[in-house]
PDB file of C-alpha atoms in Angstrom:
ATOM      1  CA  MET A  16     125.483  77.400 206.947  1.00  0.00           C
ATOM      2  CA  LEU A  17     128.936  76.381 205.718  1.00  0.00           C
ATOM      3  CA  LEU A  18     128.588  78.797 202.809  1.00  0.00           C
ATOM      4  CA  LEU A  19     127.643  81.649 205.148  1.00  0.00           C
ATOM      5  CA  GLN A  20     130.501  80.818 207.491  1.00  0.00           C
ATOM      6  CA  THR A  21     133.003  80.752 204.630  1.00  0.00           C
ATOM      7  CA  ALA A  22     131.574  83.958 203.207  1.00  0.00           C
ATOM      8  CA  PHE A  23     131.924  85.667 206.596  1.00  0.00           C
ATOM      9  CA  VAL A  24     135.585  84.635 206.860  1.00  0.00           C
ATOM     10  CA  LEU A  25     136.182  85.858 203.308  1.00  0.00           C
ATOM     11  CA  SER A  26     134.418  89.164 203.975  1.00  0.00           C
ATOM     12  CA  CYS A  27     136.301  89.855 207.215  1.00  0.00           C
ATOM     13  CA  ILE A  28     139.718  89.019 205.811  1.00  0.00           C
ATOM     14  CA  GLY A  29     139.016  90.930 202.616  1.00  0.00           C
ATOM     15  CA  ALA A  30     137.957  94.013 204.544  1.00  0.00           C
ATOM     16  CA  PHE A  31     140.658  93.979 207.231  1.00  0.00           C
ATOM     17  CA  ARG A  32     143.813  92.547 205.669  1.00  0.00           C
ATOM     18  CA  ASP A  33     145.138  95.770 204.113  1.00  0.00           C
ATOM     19  CA  PRO A  34     143.631  98.967 205.611  1.00  0.00           C
ATOM     20  CA  VAL A  35     144.602 101.908 203.402  1.00  0.00           C
ATOM     21  CA  PRO A  36     143.262 105.455 203.957  1.00  0.00           C
ATOM     22  CA  HIS A  37     141.274 106.957 201.116  1.00  0.00           C
ATOM     23  CA  ARG A  38     140.518 110.696 200.843  1.00  0.00           C
ATOM     24  CA  ILE A  39     140.108 111.470 204.548  1.00  0.00           C
ATOM     25  CA  PRO A  40     138.556 114.968 204.599  1.00  0.00           C
ATOM     26  CA  LEU A  41     140.975 117.441 206.196  1.00  0.00           C
ATOM     27  CA  ALA A  42     140.411 121.183 206.636  1.00  0.00           C
ATOM     28  CA  ILE A  43     143.404 123.509 206.145  1.00  0.00           C
ATOM     29  CA  THR A  44     143.440 127.053 207.461  1.00  0.00           C
ATOM     30  CA  VAL A  45     144.717 129.866 205.244  1.00  0.00           C
ATOM     31  CA  PRO A  46     146.989 132.267 207.189  1.00  0.00           C
ATOM     32  CA  THR A  47     148.987 133.209 204.072  1.00  0.00           C
ATOM     33  CA  THR A  48     148.475 132.172 200.490  1.00  0.00           C
ATOM     34  CA  GLN A  49     151.956 130.728 199.945  1.00  0.00           C
ATOM     35  CA  ILE A  50     152.001 128.538 203.069  1.00  0.00           C
ATOM     36  CA  ALA A  51     148.437 127.333 202.466  1.00  0.00           C
ATOM     37  CA  ASP A  52     149.145 126.464 198.844  1.00  0.00           C
ATOM     38  CA  ASP A  53     152.279 124.509 199.760  1.00  0.00           C
ATOM     39  CA  ALA A  54     150.446 122.500 202.441  1.00  0.00           C
ATOM     40  CA  PHE A  55     147.396 121.975 200.252  1.00  0.00           C
ATOM     41  CA  TYR A  56     149.276 120.658 197.235  1.00  0.00           C
ATOM     42  CA  GLN A  57     151.661 118.531 199.270  1.00  0.00           C
ATOM     43  CA  LEU A  58     148.705 116.772 200.894  1.00  0.00           C
ATOM     44  CA  ALA A  59     146.672 116.551 197.700  1.00  0.00           C
ATOM     45  CA  LEU A  60     149.570 114.924 195.842  1.00  0.00           C
ATOM     46  CA  LEU A  61     150.334 112.214 198.411  1.00  0.00           C
ATOM     47  CA  PRO A  62     150.404 108.774 196.699  1.00  0.00           C
ATOM     48  CA  GLY A  63     147.059 106.998 196.827  1.00  0.00           C
ATOM     49  CA  GLU A  64     145.135 110.133 197.838  1.00  0.00           C
ATOM     50  CA  PRO A  65     144.958 109.302 201.551  1.00  0.00           C
ATOM     51  CA  VAL A  66     143.867 112.864 202.374  1.00  0.00           C
ATOM     52  CA  ASN A  67     141.297 115.162 200.794  1.00  0.00           C
ATOM     53  CA  PRO A  68     142.384 118.713 201.784  1.00  0.00           C
ATOM     54  CA  LEU A  69     139.756 121.464 201.982  1.00  0.00           C
ATOM     55  CA  ARG A  70     140.499 125.146 202.624  1.00  0.00           C
ATOM     56  CA  VAL A  71     138.842 126.987 205.519  1.00  0.00           C
ATOM     57  CA  THR A  72     139.317 130.529 206.776  1.00  0.00           C
ATOM     58  CA  ASP A  73     140.573 130.025 210.337  1.00  0.00           C
ATOM     59  CA  GLU A  74     140.845 127.655 213.305  1.00  0.00           C
ATOM     60  CA  ALA A  75     137.326 128.395 214.554  1.00  0.00           C
ATOM     61  CA  ALA A  76     135.826 127.391 211.196  1.00  0.00           C
ATOM     62  CA  ALA A  77     137.978 124.264 211.160  1.00  0.00           C
ATOM     63  CA  VAL A  78     136.839 123.205 214.648  1.00  0.00           C
ATOM     64  CA  ASP A  79     133.221 123.847 213.669  1.00  0.00           C
ATOM     65  CA  GLN A  80     133.571 121.578 210.635  1.00  0.00           C
ATOM     66  CA  ILE A  81     135.062 118.830 212.798  1.00  0.00           C
ATOM     67  CA  HIS A  82     132.193 118.997 215.298  1.00  0.00           C
ATOM     68  CA  SER A  83     129.631 119.033 212.488  1.00  0.00           C
ATOM     69  CA  ARG A  84     131.342 115.961 210.934  1.00  0.00           C
ATOM     70  CA  GLN A  85     132.108 117.695 207.655  1.00  0.00           C
ATOM     71  CA  VAL A  86     135.807 116.842 208.064  1.00  0.00           C
ATOM     72  CA  ASP A  87     137.749 114.357 210.188  1.00  0.00           C
ATOM     73  CA  GLY A  88     140.559 116.713 211.108  1.00  0.00           C
ATOM     74  CA  ALA A  89     142.061 120.144 210.547  1.00  0.00           C
ATOM     75  CA  LEU A  90     145.569 121.438 209.924  1.00  0.00           C
ATOM     76  CA  VAL A  91     145.934 124.888 211.492  1.00  0.00           C
ATOM     77  CA  LEU A  92     148.909 126.549 209.823  1.00  0.00           C
ATOM     78  CA  SER A  93     151.039 128.850 211.932  1.00  0.00           C
ATOM     79  CA  ARG A  94     151.064 132.538 211.007  1.00  0.00           C
ATOM     80  CA  SER A  95     154.660 132.784 212.221  1.00  0.00           C
ATOM     81  CA  GLY A  96     157.113 129.975 212.684  1.00  0.00           C
ATOM     82  CA  ASN A  97     157.239 126.418 211.382  1.00  0.00           C
ATOM     83  CA  GLU A  98     155.144 124.531 213.977  1.00  0.00           C
ATOM     84  CA  ASP A  99     151.567 123.847 212.906  1.00  0.00           C
ATOM     85  CA  LEU A 100     148.632 122.314 214.786  1.00  0.00           C
ATOM     86  CA  LEU A 101     146.739 119.216 213.653  1.00  0.00           C
ATOM     87  CA  LEU A 102     143.287 118.817 215.178  1.00  0.00           C
ATOM     88  CA  VAL A 103     141.846 115.290 215.088  1.00  0.00           C
ATOM     89  CA  ALA A 104     138.612 113.698 216.306  1.00  0.00           C
ATOM     90  CA  GLY A 105     139.142 110.459 218.217  1.00  0.00           C
ATOM     91  CA  GLY A 106     135.369 110.063 218.406  1.00  0.00           C
ATOM     92  CA  ALA A 107     135.276 109.543 214.642  1.00  0.00           C
ATOM     93  CA  GLY A 108     137.755 106.679 214.989  1.00  0.00           C
ATOM     94  CA  PRO A 109     141.147 106.514 216.720  1.00  0.00           C
ATOM     95  CA  LEU A 110     142.704 104.599 213.818  1.00  0.00           C
ATOM     96  CA  LEU A 111     141.408 107.267 211.458  1.00  0.00           C
ATOM     97  CA  ALA A 112     143.003 109.990 213.594  1.00  0.00           C
ATOM     98  CA  LYS A 113     146.272 108.039 213.694  1.00  0.00           C
ATOM     99  CA  GLU A 114     146.378 107.568 209.920  1.00  0.00           C
ATOM    100  CA  LEU A 115     145.569 111.223 209.364  1.00  0.00           C
ATOM    101  CA  ALA A 116     148.365 112.306 211.704  1.00  0.00           C
ATOM    102  CA  THR A 117     150.841 109.959 210.012  1.00  0.00           C
ATOM    103  CA  HIS A 118     150.267 111.380 206.543  1.00  0.00           C
ATOM    104  CA  VAL A 119     150.148 114.998 207.678  1.00  0.00           C
ATOM    105  CA  ILE A 120     153.437 114.604 209.564  1.00  0.00           C
ATOM    106  CA  VAL A 121     155.089 113.161 206.431  1.00  0.00           C
ATOM    107  CA  SER A 122     153.808 116.047 204.332  1.00  0.00           C
ATOM    108  CA  GLU A 123     154.897 118.655 206.886  1.00  0.00           C
ATOM    109  CA  ARG A 124     158.427 117.232 207.079  1.00  0.00           C
ATOM    110  CA  ARG A 125     158.800 117.561 203.325  1.00  0.00           C
ATOM    111  CA  GLN A 126     158.191 121.293 203.751  1.00  0.00           C
ATOM    112  CA  GLY A 127     160.581 121.638 206.680  1.00  0.00           C
ATOM    113  CA  ARG A 128     157.735 122.109 209.154  1.00  0.00           C
ATOM    114  CA  THR A 129     156.643 120.307 212.321  1.00  0.00           C
ATOM    115  CA  VAL A 130     153.166 119.579 213.628  1.00  0.00           C
ATOM    116  CA  ARG A 131     151.601 119.157 217.054  1.00  0.00           C
ATOM    117  CA  VAL A 132     148.560 116.848 217.331  1.00  0.00           C
ATOM    118  CA  GLN A 133     145.533 117.680 219.498  1.00  0.00           C
ATOM    119  CA  ASP A 134     142.396 115.534 219.905  1.00  0.00           C
ATOM    120  CA  VAL A 135     139.372 117.840 220.100  1.00  0.00           C
ATOM    121  CA  VAL A 136     136.812 115.005 220.340  1.00  0.00           C
ATOM    122  CA  PRO A 137     138.401 112.478 222.731  1.00  0.00           C
ATOM    123  CA  ILE A 138     136.976 109.018 223.253  1.00  0.00           C
ATOM    124  CA  ALA A 139     135.157 108.212 226.500  1.00  0.00           C
ATOM    125  CA  PRO A 140     137.203 106.137 228.996  1.00  0.00           C
ATOM    126  CA  GLY A 141     134.813 103.183 228.715  1.00  0.00           C
ATOM    127  CA  ASP A 142     134.780 103.196 224.918  1.00  0.00           C
ATOM    128  CA  LYS A 143     138.400 102.414 224.059  1.00  0.00           C
ATOM    129  CA  ARG A 144     138.901 102.229 220.284  1.00  0.00           C
ATOM    130  CA  LEU A 145     135.107 102.761 220.074  1.00  0.00           C
ATOM    131  CA  LEU A 146     134.633  99.045 220.723  1.00  0.00           C
ATOM    132  CA  SER A 147     131.813  99.618 223.218  1.00  0.00           C
ATOM    133  CA  SER A 148     129.866 101.607 220.613  1.00  0.00           C
ATOM    134  CA  PHE A 149     130.517  98.919 218.014  1.00  0.00           C
ATOM    135  CA  SER A 150     129.510  96.129 220.411  1.00  0.00           C
ATOM    136  CA  LEU A 151     126.262  97.931 221.189  1.00  0.00           C
ATOM    137  CA  VAL A 152     125.376  98.083 217.491  1.00  0.00           C
ATOM    138  CA  VAL A 153     126.300  94.430 216.922  1.00  0.00           C
ATOM    139  CA  GLY A 154     124.138  93.428 219.887  1.00  0.00           C
ATOM    140  CA  TRP A 155     121.170  95.342 218.548  1.00  0.00           C
ATOM    141  CA  CYS A 156     121.630  93.775 215.088  1.00  0.00           C
ATOM    142  CA  PHE A 157     121.842  90.308 216.600  1.00  0.00           C
ATOM    143  CA  GLY A 158     118.632  90.963 218.532  1.00  0.00           C
ATOM    144  CA  GLY A 159     116.851  92.076 215.370  1.00  0.00           C
ATOM    145  CA  ILE A 160     117.884  88.935 213.482  1.00  0.00           C
ATOM    146  CA  LEU A 161     116.890  86.755 216.425  1.00  0.00           C
ATOM    147  CA  CYS A 162     113.460  88.365 216.751  1.00  0.00           C
ATOM    148  CA  GLY A 163     112.802  88.198 213.006  1.00  0.00           C
ATOM    149  CA  SER A 164     113.864  84.548 212.897  1.00  0.00           C
ATOM    150  CA  VAL A 165     111.625  83.598 215.831  1.00  0.00           C
ATOM    151  CA  GLN A 166     108.708  85.340 214.152  1.00  0.00           C
ATOM    152  CA  ALA A 167     109.440  83.447 210.953  1.00  0.00           C
ATOM    153  CA  TRP A 168     109.528  80.157 212.857  1.00  0.00           C
ATOM    154  CA  GLY A 169     106.101  80.835 214.375  1.00  0.00           C
ATOM    155  CA  ALA A 170     104.538  82.377 211.258  1.00  0.00           C
ATOM    156  CA  GLY A 171     103.064  79.094 210.017  1.00  0.00           C
ATOM    157  CA  ARG A 172     101.109  78.662 213.246  1.00  0.00           C
ATOM    158  CA  ARG A 173      99.213  81.924 212.842  1.00  0.00           C
ATOM    159  CA  PRO A 174      96.125  82.600 210.723  1.00  0.00           C
ATOM    160  CA  ALA A 175      97.147  84.165 207.402  1.00  0.00           C
ATOM    161  CA  GLY A 176      94.872  87.161 207.946  1.00  0.00           C
ATOM    162  CA  SER A 177      96.516  88.211 211.210  1.00  0.00           C
ATOM    163  CA  ARG A 178     100.096  87.062 210.628  1.00  0.00           C
ATOM    164  CA  ALA A 179     101.376  90.364 209.235  1.00  0.00           C
ATOM    165  CA  SER A 180      99.765  92.553 211.882  1.00  0.00           C
ATOM    166  CA  VAL A 181     100.841  90.290 214.757  1.00  0.00           C
ATOM    167  CA  THR A 182     104.406  90.073 213.460  1.00  0.00           C
ATOM    168  CA  THR A 183     104.630  93.837 212.994  1.00  0.00           C
ATOM    169  CA  GLY A 184     103.308  94.420 216.509  1.00  0.00           C
ATOM    170  CA  VAL A 185     105.779  91.985 218.033  1.00  0.00           C
ATOM    171  CA  LEU A 186     108.677  93.525 216.122  1.00  0.00           C
ATOM    172  CA  LEU A 187     107.708  97.026 217.238  1.00  0.00           C
ATOM    173  CA  THR A 188     107.371  96.009 220.881  1.00  0.00           C
ATOM    174  CA  TYR A 189     110.596  94.029 220.890  1.00  0.00           C
ATOM    175  CA  SER A 190     112.490  96.870 219.177  1.00  0.00           C
ATOM    176  CA  VAL A 191     111.433  99.443 221.744  1.00  0.00           C
ATOM    177  CA  VAL A 192     112.389  97.190 224.661  1.00  0.00           C
ATOM    178  CA  ALA A 193     115.668  96.113 223.030  1.00  0.00           C
ATOM    179  CA  GLY A 194     116.648  99.716 222.346  1.00  0.00           C
ATOM    180  CA  LEU A 195     115.887 100.630 225.957  1.00  0.00           C
ATOM    181  CA  LEU A 196     117.812  97.732 227.495  1.00  0.00           C
ATOM    182  CA  GLY A 197     120.842  98.233 225.255  1.00  0.00           C
ATOM    183  CA  SER A 198     120.997 101.926 226.149  1.00  0.00           C
ATOM    184  CA  LEU A 199     120.585 101.171 229.862  1.00  0.00           C
ATOM    185  CA  VAL A 200     123.467  98.702 229.804  1.00  0.00           C
ATOM    186  CA  ALA A 201     125.866 100.717 227.640  1.00  0.00           C
ATOM    187  CA  ARG A 202     125.009 104.234 228.799  1.00  0.00           C
ATOM    188  CA  THR A 203     123.750 103.922 232.365  1.00  0.00           C
ATOM    189  CA  LEU A 204     125.007 100.668 233.883  1.00  0.00           C
ATOM    190  CA  LEU A 205     128.516 100.490 232.372  1.00  0.00           C
ATOM    191  CA  ASN A 206     128.944 104.184 231.489  1.00  0.00           C
ATOM    192  CA  ALA A 207     130.723 103.045 228.318  1.00  0.00           C
ATOM    193  CA  VAL A 208     128.905 104.918 225.547  1.00  0.00           C
ATOM    194  CA  PRO A 209     128.324 108.651 226.090  1.00  0.00           C
ATOM    195  CA  GLY A 210     125.612 110.753 224.465  1.00  0.00           C
ATOM    196  CA  GLU A 211     121.965 111.566 225.050  1.00  0.00           C
ATOM    197  CA  PHE A 212     120.176 108.538 226.517  1.00  0.00           C
ATOM    198  CA  TRP A 213     116.898 109.147 224.701  1.00  0.00           C
ATOM    199  CA  ALA A 214     118.668 109.509 221.365  1.00  0.00           C
ATOM    200  CA  LEU A 215     120.522 106.225 221.868  1.00  0.00           C
ATOM    201  CA  TRP A 216     117.272 104.522 222.838  1.00  0.00           C
ATOM    202  CA  ALA A 217     115.499 105.805 219.720  1.00  0.00           C
ATOM    203  CA  LEU A 218     118.408 104.787 217.493  1.00  0.00           C
ATOM    204  CA  GLY A 219     118.599 101.312 219.017  1.00  0.00           C
ATOM    205  CA  SER A 220     114.874 100.766 218.570  1.00  0.00           C
ATOM    206  CA  LEU A 221     115.030 101.853 214.937  1.00  0.00           C
ATOM    207  CA  LEU A 222     118.063  99.646 214.232  1.00  0.00           C
ATOM    208  CA  VAL A 223     116.494  96.552 215.824  1.00  0.00           C
ATOM    209  CA  LEU A 224     113.243  97.183 213.965  1.00  0.00           C
ATOM    210  CA  ALA A 225     115.057  97.603 210.638  1.00  0.00           C
ATOM    211  CA  VAL A 226     117.037  94.367 211.042  1.00  0.00           C
ATOM    212  CA  GLY A 227     114.078  92.393 212.420  1.00  0.00           C
ATOM    213  CA  ALA A 228     111.768  93.588 209.651  1.00  0.00           C
ATOM    214  CA  LEU A 229     114.450  92.812 207.053  1.00  0.00           C
ATOM    215  CA  THR A 230     114.822  89.272 208.374  1.00  0.00           C
ATOM    216  CA  PHE A 231     111.099  88.512 208.370  1.00  0.00           C
ATOM    217  CA  ALA A 232     110.466  90.265 205.042  1.00  0.00           C
ATOM    218  CA  LEU A 233     113.122  88.126 203.349  1.00  0.00           C
ATOM    219  CA  TYR A 234     111.552  85.055 204.961  1.00  0.00           C
ATOM    220  CA  GLU A 235     108.181  86.039 203.491  1.00  0.00           C
ATOM    221  CA  LEU A 236     109.765  86.434 200.055  1.00  0.00           C
ATOM    222  CA  ALA A 237     112.126  83.455 200.014  1.00  0.00           C
ATOM    223  CA  GLY A 238     111.157  81.131 202.858  1.00  0.00           C
ATOM    224  CA  ALA A 239     113.953  79.662 204.954  1.00  0.00           C
ATOM    225  CA  LEU A 240     116.471  80.915 202.400  1.00  0.00           C
ATOM    226  CA  GLY A 241     115.445  84.446 203.396  1.00  0.00           C
ATOM    227  CA  ILE A 242     116.949  83.986 206.867  1.00  0.00           C
ATOM    228  CA  GLY A 243     120.255  83.137 205.197  1.00  0.00           C
ATOM    229  CA  LEU A 244     119.966  86.225 202.988  1.00  0.00           C
ATOM    230  CA  ALA A 245     119.381  88.386 206.065  1.00  0.00           C
ATOM    231  CA  LEU A 246     122.506  86.931 207.691  1.00  0.00           C
ATOM    232  CA  LEU A 247     124.401  87.597 204.470  1.00  0.00           C
ATOM    233  CA  LEU A 248     123.387  91.269 204.378  1.00  0.00           C
ATOM    234  CA  VAL A 249     123.633  92.083 208.074  1.00  0.00           C
ATOM    235  CA  VAL A 250     126.448  89.835 209.333  1.00  0.00           C
ATOM    236  CA  VAL A 251     128.570  88.676 206.393  1.00  0.00           C
ATOM    237  CA  LEU A 252     128.596  92.018 204.536  1.00  0.00           C
ATOM    238  CA  GLY A 253     127.313  94.463 207.129  1.00  0.00           C
ATOM    239  CA  VAL A 254     129.585  93.859 210.115  1.00  0.00           C
ATOM    240  CA  PRO A 255     132.990  93.960 208.325  1.00  0.00           C
ATOM    241  CA  SER A 256     131.969  97.043 206.312  1.00  0.00           C
ATOM    242  CA  SER A 257     130.350  98.896 209.230  1.00  0.00           C
ATOM    243  CA  GLY A 258     133.443 100.875 210.228  1.00  0.00           C
ATOM    244  CA  GLY A 259     133.406  99.388 213.700  1.00  0.00           C
ATOM    245  CA  VAL A 260     136.776  97.636 213.396  1.00  0.00           C
ATOM    246  CA  TYR A 261     138.409  99.855 210.777  1.00  0.00           C
ATOM    247  CA  PRO A 262     136.898 103.235 209.825  1.00  0.00           C
ATOM    248  CA  THR A 263     135.117 103.306 206.479  1.00  0.00           C
ATOM    249  CA  GLU A 264     137.840 105.507 204.954  1.00  0.00           C
ATOM    250  CA  LEU A 265     140.390 102.728 205.566  1.00  0.00           C
ATOM    251  CA  LEU A 266     138.398  99.892 203.969  1.00  0.00           C
ATOM    252  CA  PRO A 267     138.804  98.537 200.408  1.00  0.00           C
ATOM    253  CA  THR A 268     136.538  99.948 197.714  1.00  0.00           C
ATOM    254  CA  PHE A 269     133.749  97.342 197.851  1.00  0.00           C
ATOM    255  CA  TRP A 270     133.289  97.432 201.627  1.00  0.00           C
ATOM    256  CA  ARG A 271     133.657 101.215 201.679  1.00  0.00           C
ATOM    257  CA  ALA A 272     130.859 101.477 199.107  1.00  0.00           C
ATOM    258  CA  VAL A 273     128.298  99.115 200.671  1.00  0.00           C
ATOM    259  CA  GLY A 274     128.964  99.717 204.375  1.00  0.00           C
ATOM    260  CA  PRO A 275     127.146 103.021 205.022  1.00  0.00           C
ATOM    261  CA  SER A 276     123.914 101.809 203.393  1.00  0.00           C
ATOM    262  CA  LEU A 277     123.620  98.548 205.371  1.00  0.00           C
ATOM    263  CA  PRO A 278     122.071  98.548 208.874  1.00  0.00           C
ATOM    264  CA  PRO A 279     125.283  97.845 210.862  1.00  0.00           C
ATOM    265  CA  GLY A 280     127.211 100.608 209.099  1.00  0.00           C
ATOM    266  CA  ALA A 281     124.390 103.103 209.490  1.00  0.00           C
ATOM    267  CA  GLY A 282     124.065 102.095 213.146  1.00  0.00           C
ATOM    268  CA  VAL A 283     127.776 102.533 213.904  1.00  0.00           C
ATOM    269  CA  ASP A 284     127.871 105.930 212.217  1.00  0.00           C
ATOM    270  CA  ALA A 285     124.744 107.112 214.033  1.00  0.00           C
ATOM    271  CA  VAL A 286     125.978 105.917 217.449  1.00  0.00           C
ATOM    272  CA  ARG A 287     129.234 107.839 216.996  1.00  0.00           C
ATOM    273  CA  SER A 288     127.332 110.942 215.943  1.00  0.00           C
ATOM    274  CA  ILE A 289     125.116 110.773 219.020  1.00  0.00           C
ATOM    275  CA  ALA A 290     127.887 109.794 221.436  1.00  0.00           C
ATOM    276  CA  TYR A 291     130.574 112.271 220.381  1.00  0.00           C
ATOM    277  CA  PHE A 292     129.140 114.925 218.052  1.00  0.00           C
ATOM    278  CA  HIS A 293     125.786 115.820 219.670  1.00  0.00           C
ATOM    279  CA  GLY A 294     123.914 114.160 216.804  1.00  0.00           C
ATOM    280  CA  ALA A 295     125.731 115.974 213.977  1.00  0.00           C
ATOM    281  CA  GLY A 296     125.981 113.753 210.923  1.00  0.00           C
ATOM    282  CA  ALA A 297     123.316 111.301 212.119  1.00  0.00           C
ATOM    283  CA  GLY A 298     120.734 112.370 209.534  1.00  0.00           C
ATOM    284  CA  GLY A 299     121.999 110.168 206.705  1.00  0.00           C
ATOM    285  CA  PRO A 300     122.332 106.980 208.778  1.00  0.00           C
ATOM    286  CA  LEU A 301     118.905 107.519 210.344  1.00  0.00           C
ATOM    287  CA  ARG A 302     117.329 107.963 206.916  1.00  0.00           C
ATOM    288  CA  ALA A 303     118.974 104.740 205.742  1.00  0.00           C
ATOM    289  CA  LEU A 304     117.660 102.802 208.751  1.00  0.00           C
ATOM    290  CA  SER A 305     114.195 104.336 208.347  1.00  0.00           C
ATOM    291  CA  ALA A 306     114.147 103.270 204.699  1.00  0.00           C
ATOM    292  CA  TRP A 307     115.076  99.684 205.649  1.00  0.00           C
ATOM    293  CA  ALA A 308     112.429  99.578 208.387  1.00  0.00           C
ATOM    294  CA  ALA A 309     109.638 101.155 206.320  1.00  0.00           C
ATOM    295  CA  GLY A 310     110.388  99.183 203.153  1.00  0.00           C
ATOM    296  CA  CYS A 311     110.590  95.826 204.908  1.00  0.00           C
ATOM    297  CA  ALA A 312     107.491  96.541 207.015  1.00  0.00           C
ATOM    298  CA  ALA A 313     105.614  97.283 203.791  1.00  0.00           C
ATOM    299  CA  VAL A 314     106.747  93.942 202.359  1.00  0.00           C
ATOM    300  CA  ILE A 315     105.519  92.153 205.493  1.00  0.00           C
ATOM    301  CA  LEU A 316     102.113  93.827 205.412  1.00  0.00           C
ATOM    302  CA  LEU A 317     101.637  93.353 201.669  1.00  0.00           C
ATOM    303  CA  SER A 318     102.727  89.713 201.718  1.00  0.00           C
ATOM    304  CA  GLY A 319     100.462  89.038 204.686  1.00  0.00           C
ATOM    305  CA  GLY A 320      97.486  90.575 202.934  1.00  0.00           C
ATOM    306  CA  LEU A 321      98.198  88.622 199.762  1.00  0.00           C
ATOM    307  CA  ALA A 322      98.516  85.375 201.704  1.00  0.00           C
ATOM    308  CA  SER A 323      95.123  85.884 203.329  1.00  0.00           C
ATOM    309  CA  ARG A 324      93.492  86.414 199.929  1.00  0.00           C
ATOM    310  CA  VAL A 325      94.970  83.414 198.153  1.00  0.00           C
ATOM    311  CA  ARG A 326      94.681  80.959 201.047  1.00  0.00           C
ATOM    312  CA  PRO A 327      92.194  78.235 200.081  1.00  0.00           C
ATOM    313  CA  PRO A 328      89.069  77.787 202.249  1.00  0.00           C
ATOM    314  CA  ALA A 329      89.120  75.100 204.904  1.00  0.00           C
ATOM    315  CA  PRO A 330      87.651  71.786 203.708  1.00  0.00           C
ATOM    316  CA  GLN A 331      84.053  70.951 204.763  1.00  0.00           C
ATOM    317  CA  THR A 332      83.993  67.859 206.948  1.00  0.00           C
ATOM    318  CA  GLY A 333      80.382  67.833 208.077  1.00  0.00           C
ATOM    319  CA  ARG A 334      77.587  65.909 206.257  1.00  0.00           C
ATOM    320  CA  ARG A 335      75.074  67.685 204.088  1.00  0.00           C
ATOM    321  CA  PRO A 336      71.507  67.500 205.311  1.00  0.00           C
TER     322      PRO A 336
END
């Protein structure tokens, strides 16, 4: 436990101590070739590559790419005059929008231009800094670990032949109820996380199932050590790299690389897609969670079947006639 605690402190501090933007995708409209080229190259040559500029035809195309989560913002260059328009998406992360605006403003000043910032995907009043969305995901992950750990604790009391099927059934039932209750609290009771209720419920159920199945599958493979491995993946590595505190584009290389593939990161990304982008961009995170759930469920079922085959017969205590 001390090792996990120390590792969690190390992971959090390592991820959060120096947030630096890295290649934030930004659409740039093309009113005239000269202006577009100047803006494009000024942004592309910023030290550290904080912005990844991409050309689009007009403002409508730029807005469409923001809402489809292909880019995190758009610089709409003025056809006449020196004042441009920067479109940002607070729903993708307010810190991300702030960093994007900071670097665009610096680049525009170098060209003698000014920029006006407009948020086209504002955050819901009850989801300041997207902390309600992040808290919902953390709660679901905690529930999955708790359910998987309880199942592991009771696994030795069940017959080997039925352990896998009973555990899978309990995990499925718990996941559905946990997804429902989390959505009711966050979406209906507190009105903190917007988006389609049924989509949030389905996502929560899948996330809880993935984390619960991961916890029990690692227990089946490594015993009590497996619970620690689950905590390492989900809490120690998963929470700091999830993008819930700092957006993924602001994290150091290691956390930026592992975050989207771990359950917390996939959950945070999917919740934001459902809450603020009508589900756009949720496909990748949902596939990642489905892979975790299906792969770990397969491990549980296979290990349960193997255990029932290799378990020795009960000793005969009665006398022979």
